[in-house]
Amino acid sequence: MDVRVRFAPSPTGFLHIGSLRTALYNFLFARHHGGVMILRVEDTDRTRLVEGAMDEQIASLAWAGVTFDEGPHVGGAYGPYVQSERFDLYREHAQVLLANGTAYYAFDTAEELDAMRTRQQAAGIAPRYDRSAMRNQFTLGEAETQRLLDDGAPHVVRLLVPLTREVRFTDMVRGDVVVAGREIDDQILLKSDGFPTYHLANVVDDHLMRISHVIRAEEWLPSTPKHVLLYEAFGWAPPIFAHVPLLLNPDRSKMSKRHGDVMVRDFRARGYFPDALVNFVALCGWNPGSTGEFFSMEELIQHFALERVQKAGAIFDYKKLDWMNAQYLTSKDPAQLADVLLPLLQERGHAYIERDYVAAAIKLLRERVTFLADIAEFGDYIFGDTLATLASDVAQGLRENSALRKACEHIRAHLDLSSAESFKTCASEAAAAGGLKPGQFMKPLRMVLTHREVGADLYETLTLIGTERCLARLDAYLA
RNA sequence: GCACCGUUCGUCUAGAGGUUAGGACACCGCCCUUUCAAGGCGGUAACACGGGUUCGAGUCCCGUACGGUGUACCA
C-alpha cells in the first residue's frame, strides 16, 4: 500500500506542542515507509481564523524538521490543500449523500436546538439531535422541505445515522472499537453558511487525497464512528486509523498553558534545540523498544512504528526536557554553537567574541547550564571585562579581607598560567603569603577575578581570559 | 448524565503467562574535586482494586474504582 498521511491543522493560532508531536508521528511514519506527508489546512470555521497562523505553524514545523511533500506551500497533485478553496467539492458530496438517502435537510434554529438540549438534559437523557421531533425533511414532509429550500430558508445537512446497528473499526493504537448507532449523533455535515463541518470535509478530503492512514490525537476517537459511517455512505473504503495519546498537564488534563509553555514558538524562544525537543516529544508516547534515549531525526524515522505508540496519555515532564536539552548542548560542535551564541554576545556589547575564543568558552561552561544562551550571562566575565555587580556587603567583605588582599598582591606579582601545575604552585604560595590555606584562597580569588561564586575550573578559566586581563582585574581589586 | 478510551516507580517507559519487575528523568548518598556542574558508583520508589482462567498472571477474561476525552452550525 502506498503510504500517504496528512497533518491537518486549523489556522486558529500558534502551533501547539501536542500538534507538533502529532505532526511528527505522521512525518516519521511517512518517512519510515517511504510515503508521502501532506499538509492540509482545515479552515472551515470562518469565525476562528487567525491571520498569519498557518505561516507560523509551517515555520514552527520546519524549525523542528517536519516538512511536507504536498501542501498549500509546496503544491502537489491533489490540491488545493486549503479547505476553503474546496468549497464546491463539499457541496457536491453532500448532494450525493442527500440523493442516496444517507443525509437529510434540517431547518432548526440555534435557539430551537438549545431548547432541545435543555429539555433533554432536564429529562436526564443524552443530548442528541431528535430527528423525529425537530424541523427537518422527515417531520416537515417533502413538499414543505422543498418549499423552504426554494424560499432560501437557512438550513443544514445532517448525517442520517442508522440507529439499530453497530459501527466498528480497528484502530492501530487502540484495537477494535465498537459503538452502537443509537449513541451517534446526526452530525451536521453542511453548515447553514454553506461550509462543511470538520467531519464532512475531513472524510471527503482524506478520500480524495488518497490518505492511507489517519494518525491524529485521541480527542478524535469519539467522532471516528461518524467518519466511518460517512465513508460507508459514500461507498468508500475508510483509511486506517491510529489515535495517538494526548500530552497531559501534571494534573492529567489535556496539556494547556497555566502549567507552562505549550506553543512550539515558546520552546524555541526559551532556547531549546529543535532536535532535543523533537527527541523528547517523540519519546512522549512512543518508544523504540530499546533503552537508548537519544535519537536523531534519521534514527527516529528508522525506528518509528505505530505499534509501539502508547495508549495512555503522557504528562509532559519539563524537567526531563531540560535534561535532554543540556545533553544536546554538551554534545554539539562548539564552533557551530559559537556561531549561534555570537550575535547574542554582540547584542550584549561584549568585546571578546572571536569565534574560536567563544567556542572555547562554550566548551568550558556548557556542562553547567541548560541553554546555550545561559552561557552569555553565566560567562560574562569571559566575554567582557565589566564584571557583574556584587552585592554591597559581599564587595565590602572582599575589599576589607586583609588576608585576601595580601594573597592577591602576591599572586598579582607572581601569576603564572604557563601550566596547571605552575598555577597551582603560585596560588598556593599566594595563599600562604596571606596566611591562608590553598582551599581558603581559591574561592575568594574566583570572586575577585570573575565576581561569581561558581564557574569552570579556575585555571582553565584564567588561561582563557589571559594573564593580562587577570592582572588588570587584580589591580582593580587592589586599588 | 451518557459514550468511548485509559490505568507498571513522583514522571517518561521496558515487559507480549514463569523476570530478584529493567532503563531514563527527578530525588538521596558516595566517589571525583579549588567552587558549581558534568561524570562514575550506589540507593529510595511501581504492577489501582476485587474476582476468575491457569500448575503459574504485571501479562488473558469479567467487574469495580479512579482518570481522561467526547458529547457544538469548533476543529
XYZ file of N, CA and C (backbone and C1' of nucleotides) in Angstrom, chain A residues 348 350 365 374-383 386-390 394 398 442-456 458 461 473, chain B residues 35-36:
128
model
N 24.951 42.087 23.589
C 25.275 42.479 24.958
C 26.485 43.399 25.006
N 29.631 42.724 24.192
C 30.871 42.128 24.677
C 32.021 42.342 23.698
N 32.068 26.021 29.704
C 30.932 26.310 30.579
C 29.668 25.484 30.332
N 22.325 30.687 28.105
C 22.703 30.863 29.515
C 24.180 31.230 29.634
N 24.954 30.731 28.684
C 26.396 30.941 28.745
C 26.762 32.423 28.634
N 25.946 33.161 27.892
C 26.212 34.594 27.734
C 26.216 35.287 29.089
N 25.261 34.912 29.918
C 25.137 35.504 31.246
C 26.140 34.874 32.214
N 26.143 33.563 32.215
C 26.962 32.777 33.132
C 28.455 33.053 32.945
N 28.841 33.378 31.705
C 30.254 33.575 31.431
C 30.604 34.992 31.019
N 29.840 35.939 31.515
C 30.059 37.335 31.105
C 31.482 37.819 31.386
N 32.123 37.271 32.417
C 33.482 37.677 32.780
C 34.520 37.162 31.791
N 34.071 36.242 30.924
C 34.983 35.742 29.897
C 34.898 36.608 28.649
N 33.669 37.011 28.340
C 33.448 37.758 27.100
C 33.691 39.257 27.239
N 33.882 43.957 32.083
C 32.993 44.578 33.061
C 32.343 43.456 33.852
N 32.749 43.334 35.100
C 32.249 42.221 35.894
C 30.897 42.524 36.520
N 30.195 41.452 36.829
C 28.882 41.594 37.452
C 29.000 42.416 38.728
N 27.959 43.183 39.017
C 27.952 43.991 40.230
C 27.698 43.111 41.444
N 28.581 43.216 42.410
C 28.422 42.396 43.612
C 27.495 43.084 44.605
N 28.946 41.927 50.110
C 29.924 40.972 49.591
C 31.165 41.721 49.116
N 35.009 41.460 50.659
C 36.171 41.147 49.830
C 37.253 42.212 50.011
N 41.121 29.841 46.956
C 40.614 29.679 45.596
C 39.252 30.325 45.363
N 38.355 30.137 46.306
C 37.011 30.662 46.112
C 36.995 32.192 46.108
N 37.627 32.819 47.095
C 37.676 34.287 47.064
C 38.399 34.806 45.824
N 39.421 34.082 45.396
C 40.163 34.505 44.212
C 39.222 34.489 42.994
N 38.426 33.442 42.931
C 37.449 33.357 41.842
C 36.508 34.558 41.914
N 36.080 34.891 43.120
C 35.175 36.023 43.307
C 35.825 37.309 42.806
N 37.063 37.480 43.167
C 37.791 38.697 42.774
C 37.919 38.786 41.252
N 38.232 37.663 40.649
C 38.516 37.678 39.212
C 37.289 37.570 38.312
N 36.225 36.962 38.834
C 35.038 36.768 37.981
C 33.765 37.373 38.566
N 33.827 37.735 39.827
C 32.628 38.202 40.538
C 31.537 37.148 40.581
N 31.941 35.898 40.507
C 30.941 34.831 40.580
C 31.456 33.762 41.528
N 30.511 33.116 42.200
C 30.899 32.093 43.165
C 31.190 30.766 42.493
N 30.550 30.550 41.343
C 30.758 29.271 40.663
C 31.173 29.491 39.218
N 31.785 28.467 38.671
C 32.227 28.542 37.296
C 33.050 27.315 36.977
N 33.685 27.336 35.836
C 34.503 26.208 35.430
C 35.795 26.209 36.246
N 39.158 26.947 37.632
C 39.716 28.303 37.648
C 40.936 28.448 36.743
N 39.779 28.639 33.233
C 39.078 29.896 33.038
C 40.072 31.035 32.860
N 42.412 42.838 36.480
C 41.333 42.658 37.448
C 41.885 42.659 38.885
P 36.120 21.973 45.492
O 35.023 23.098 45.243
C 34.648 23.988 46.305
C 33.720 25.028 45.745
C 32.529 24.451 44.990
O 31.468 24.177 45.888
C 33.566 26.156 43.698
P 30.566 22.881 45.666
O 29.694 23.275 44.402
C 28.827 24.406 44.438
C 28.328 24.677 43.052
C 27.833 23.442 42.316
O 26.505 23.138 42.685
C 29.237 24.694 40.890
